[in-house]
Amino acid sequence: MLLYLIRRVLYALPIALAVSFVCFLLVHIAPGDPISSIVPPDAPPEVVEQVRVEYGLDKPIIVQFGIWLLHILGGDFGKSLMTGRSVAQELSSAVGNTVILGLTAAIPAFTIACVLGALAAWWRDGWIDRIVGSVSIAAVSTPHYWLGIVLVITFSVFMQWLPAMGAPPGAASEWRFEWDHIRFLVLPAITLAIIPIGIVTRSVRGIVGDILNQDFIVTLGAKGLHNRTIVLHVIKNAAPTTLTVLGLQFGHLIGGSIMVETVFAWPGTGFLLNNAIFQRDIPLLQGTVLILSIFFVTLNLAVDLLQTLLDPRIRRHPGQ
Amino acid sequence: MRFQDRRDQTQPPASPSGVEFAQTRRQLLSGAAAIGVSTAFSGPVSAQTPAPVRIAIAFGDIPRLWAGPDGAFQGMRFAGYPIYDALINWDLDQEDRASGLVPGLAESWSIDPNNPARWIVKLRSGVTFHDGSPFDADAAIWNFNSVFDQKAQQYNAARTALIVPRLPSVSGAEKVDDSTIAVLTRGPDAMTPYQISFLLMASPAQYAKLGDSWEKFVSAPSGTGPFRFGSFTPRVRLELVRNEKYWDTKRIPKAPAVHLQPILDANARIAALRSGQVDLIETVPPAALASLKGAGFSIKANTHPTISIWKLSLLPDSPFRDLRVRKAANLAVDREGIIKLLDGAAVLAKGMVPEDSPWFGKPTFQLRTDPAEARKLLAEAGYGPNNRVKAKILIASAGGGQPESLKVNEFVQSNLAAVGFDIEFQVVDYVTLFTIYRNGAKAAQSAGIHGVSLPAPVQDPTASIFRGHASELTPPRGTNWGFYNNPEVDEALRQAQRAFGPVALDAAIAKVHQLLIDDAASVFFVHELDPWGMSNKVKGFMQPKNWFSNLTSVSIG
C-alpha cells in the first residue's frame, strides 16, 4: 500500500508539471504582450525594458519556465504582474474562498443527488423515476450563468433576502460560520450545485439500477432478506463507483467555478484565473493552474485509496 | 489577507450588517419563508451613525494604492485622488464646465524668468500626511525622485511606467528651500502644470516606516488626500475613511467612509445596486439606463473628456493617407445614430474636445453627417462603386472604457459602407490591441491594419493631442501610432509648448485642435457619457466633467 501511494504521488508530479508547461506555452502562443497589461502604451521604452527585466519577461520562454520551476521548488510562486502581491498570498486566500464555496455546494448537492438517484433506481420506470429523471436532466441542462442571474434577480433584487454578489469583509481569512458570512454563499452555492446534482443523480441511478439487476440481489430477495438489508448490500456495492463520480464532480466544482465566481464576484480561484487570463498575468495564471492540477491529482488519488478501503475486491500491489 | 489601519478606531464597523440591508415593509411581509432568515438581517442604520457610501467600481480588483495606480484614469479616480494630492489638482467641485487646474499641495507655480525649462513651485505650508509626517520640499523631491531618479531607493520601474508617460516633459526636481522646489523640464513646455497633476504625493516617512518597500506601502498607504486608508481585502473591498484634518477644509468628505467594491461584470454591478448591496455604481451600460430609472434609481451622466475615434495610419499602404478619404469617412459617420444606439449615453462630437471647451478653436471642417459630400470626396480621390476604399481597422472585443465597442464599430462600418468604404475588422482582446498599438503602424503586427479603434482621453493637452500627433513622437517614443505628420501641427504644438500663461496656452491648444479637425486626423465618433447609477439615499453626488470623481461631496441621507 505504501509503495502504491509513493508511486501514485510520483506519477502526480509530472502530470502537474505537464499541465503547467502546456498552460505556460498556450499563454505565450496567444497574441499580445503580457507587458501591455501592466504598462501604458506610451511608457518610455527604457522603462518598459526595466519592467520586462524586473519580471523576467526578457528571457526566452523555456528559460522563463525553468526559472519559474526552480522558484516553485523553493516554495516561491513569484509576484502577480497586475497587483505586485505574492502569488502564494493571492492563492492562499482564493483557494480558501473556493474550498468554502465548493464544500457548501458539494455536501448538500451530493447528498440530495445520491438519495434521488437511489430512489429513482429502486422504483425504476415508475413515476418517481420519471420525475427524478426530468429534474436531473433539467439540472444538467441549466446554464450556470443564466441560473445565477435568475437567482440574483429573484432573491436579491426583488425579495432583497440575499446579497447579489461579493464576499463578506475579510473573505476566507476572516471566515465565520455566522449568517452574516453564510448569506453571501447561498446563491453562488446553489448555482454551483445544480449541474452536479443532475449528473450525480443520473449516475447513481445507473449504478444502483445495475446492481439491483444482478443475480445476487435476486438471491438476497429469494432468501427472504428484508429490504433494509438488501439496501445495505446495494449501498456497499455502489459506493466505490459512486465515489469515483463524486470525486470527479468535486474536482469540477473546485476547478470549474470560473463562471459562477465571475457572476457573483466571489474572490476564489475561478475569479482569480479569469482575471489572470484576461490580463496575461502569467505568474498568477501559472500558480493557479499548478495548484488546481495538484488538487485534481490529489483528489483522484484520495478517491482511489478510498475505493480500495471500501471494496476489498480491489487489490493494489506493485506491478498491477 | 486583509490590511487594516489600526490608527483609526472611529470608522464605522466593517461588518456589512446594519448598513447593507435595511429592512423594508415588503421584506417584512414577504412571507413565512423569510422568517427563518429575517432575524439575521440587521435593522436600519442608526440615525446617530452616518452610513458609509458603498460604491461598486468596474474593476476585477482594487488598483494598487502606491500613488500611481494602474487602471489608467479610472484607477486614478478611485485609488489616486481620494487618498493623495498632487502639487496641482484638478478642480472637481463644479460639473457644468470642463475641469481646470487648481492649487493642490502647491500654493502657486510660475516659470523661472531666467530659465523657461524650470518651474518654481511654492509649496503649501502646514500640510501633514495621514501618518502625521509633514509635507515639505524634501517630501516633494522624494516623490519626484521616485520616478525620475533610477538610483533612488524608492524608484520602482513598474510604478514609474504607470506615472512618467503622463509627465513626458518633466526630468526631475530640485529643492530651493523648505517650502519651494523647482521642477525641471526637458525643454520649455507650457503644458507642464497639467503633467504635474498626475504625480501624486506619497508619504516618505510611511514608506520608510514600512521597510522602504512599495509592496508594503500599498498595505498601509499614506497621502495627504481627503480620505485616509481604512482597510483592504484583495478583490473584495477597499475602505476609505474621512480625513478630518484635510488641509482643504471645504473638501472634507461629507460621508464618514467610502467603501469601494470591485465588480467587473456590469450586470453584477446593476444587481448589487438594485439589491441594495451598494449605493452607487459607475459605468452603467447604456442599455440598463432606462430600466434603472424605471425602478426608481437616479442616473447621473455627465460628459467626461474623451472621444471614441479610429486612429488612422498615414503610411503609404493606407487609403487614409489622402485627406479627402479621411474627410469622407468623417462625413459618413451617423453620430446621431450612434447616440441612439447608445440609448442616449453620448453627445455629438464636433471635434476632439466639446464645442464649449476653450481648446475647441474654429475648425473650418465641420464634423457632420453628409453622405453625398462623402461620396463626392471619394470620387475626387479616385474611388467609386467599382473601386471602393478597402481598409482594415483593429478593434477590441471589450475593455478600455468602450463597453459597446463592437456595436458602435459595426454601426460605423455600415455608415461607411453606404458611401463606398469596405471596412474589415480585426477583432482582438484589449491586451493584444495595446500591444499592437504600442509598437506602431510600421511594426509587423500592424501589417495590413489602417486604423485602431480607441477611446482618446482629452482631459489634458499632453496625452492625446500632443503625444498622439507630434511627428517626432511615433512609437516607441509616443502614441503617434499612425505616423501622423503635419508640419503645421508640429509648429502649432511647438508654439503651444511656449505659450506660458493659461489664456495663451488655451489659445495655442485651440489652434492645434483646429488644425487636427481640419486635417481630419482621425475618424471622430461621439463623446460618450459616464453614467453612474445611485439609490435615492445618495445625497450630494457631484460628477465633474473629468475622468476623476469627487467623492468628498457624497453622503447617505
mmCIF file of C-alpha atoms in Angstrom, chain B residues 307-310 329-330 333-336 338-339 346-351 367 393 402 405 408-410 412-413 416 425 453-454 522-528:
data_model
loop_
_atom_site.group_PDB
_atom_site.id
_atom_site.type_symbol
_atom_site.label_atom_id
_atom_site.label_comp_id
_atom_site.label_asym_id
_atom_site.label_seq_id
_atom_site.Cartn_x
_atom_site.Cartn_y
_atom_site.Cartn_z
ATOM 1 C CA ILE B 307 -13.857 60.756 -27.582
ATOM 2 C CA SER B 308 -14.184 57.486 -29.459
ATOM 3 C CA ILE B 309 -12.045 57.527 -32.564
ATOM 4 C CA TRP B 310 -10.432 55.470 -35.237
ATOM 5 C CA ALA B 329 -15.025 58.827 -43.568
ATOM 6 C CA ASN B 330 -15.834 61.549 -41.053
ATOM 7 C CA VAL B 333 -20.413 58.668 -39.690
ATOM 8 C CA ASP B 334 -24.003 58.942 -38.432
ATOM 9 C CA ARG B 335 -23.304 60.373 -34.983
ATOM 10 C CA GLU B 336 -26.979 60.841 -34.124
ATOM 11 C CA ILE B 338 -24.569 56.207 -32.580
ATOM 12 C CA ILE B 339 -26.179 58.223 -29.797
ATOM 13 C CA ALA B 346 -23.269 60.079 -25.652
ATOM 14 C CA VAL B 347 -23.205 63.571 -27.111
ATOM 15 C CA LEU B 348 -22.381 64.772 -30.598
ATOM 16 C CA ALA B 349 -18.732 65.346 -31.320
ATOM 17 C CA LYS B 350 -17.773 68.418 -33.293
ATOM 18 C CA GLY B 351 -14.120 67.868 -32.552
ATOM 19 C CA LEU B 367 -17.943 67.179 -38.354
ATOM 20 C CA ILE B 393 -9.481 48.507 -38.530
ATOM 21 C CA GLN B 402 -15.675 51.122 -24.566
ATOM 22 C CA SER B 405 -17.170 48.802 -28.837
ATOM 23 C CA VAL B 408 -20.626 51.040 -32.320
ATOM 24 C CA ASN B 409 -17.867 49.905 -34.663
ATOM 25 C CA GLU B 410 -20.256 47.729 -36.672
ATOM 26 C CA VAL B 412 -19.915 52.934 -38.248
ATOM 27 C CA GLN B 413 -18.821 50.163 -40.617
ATOM 28 C CA LEU B 416 -19.058 53.940 -44.278
ATOM 29 C CA PHE B 425 -12.341 44.434 -38.693
ATOM 30 C CA SER B 453 -10.462 51.912 -32.582
ATOM 31 C CA LEU B 454 -9.742 53.625 -29.269
ATOM 32 C CA SER B 522 -8.817 60.647 -37.087
ATOM 33 C CA VAL B 523 -12.338 59.418 -37.665
ATOM 34 C CA PHE B 524 -14.232 61.042 -34.802
ATOM 35 C CA PHE B 525 -17.366 59.414 -33.374
ATOM 36 C CA VAL B 526 -19.019 60.792 -30.236
ATOM 37 C CA HIS B 527 -18.221 61.887 -26.694
ATOM 38 C CA GLU B 528 -19.504 59.012 -24.591
#
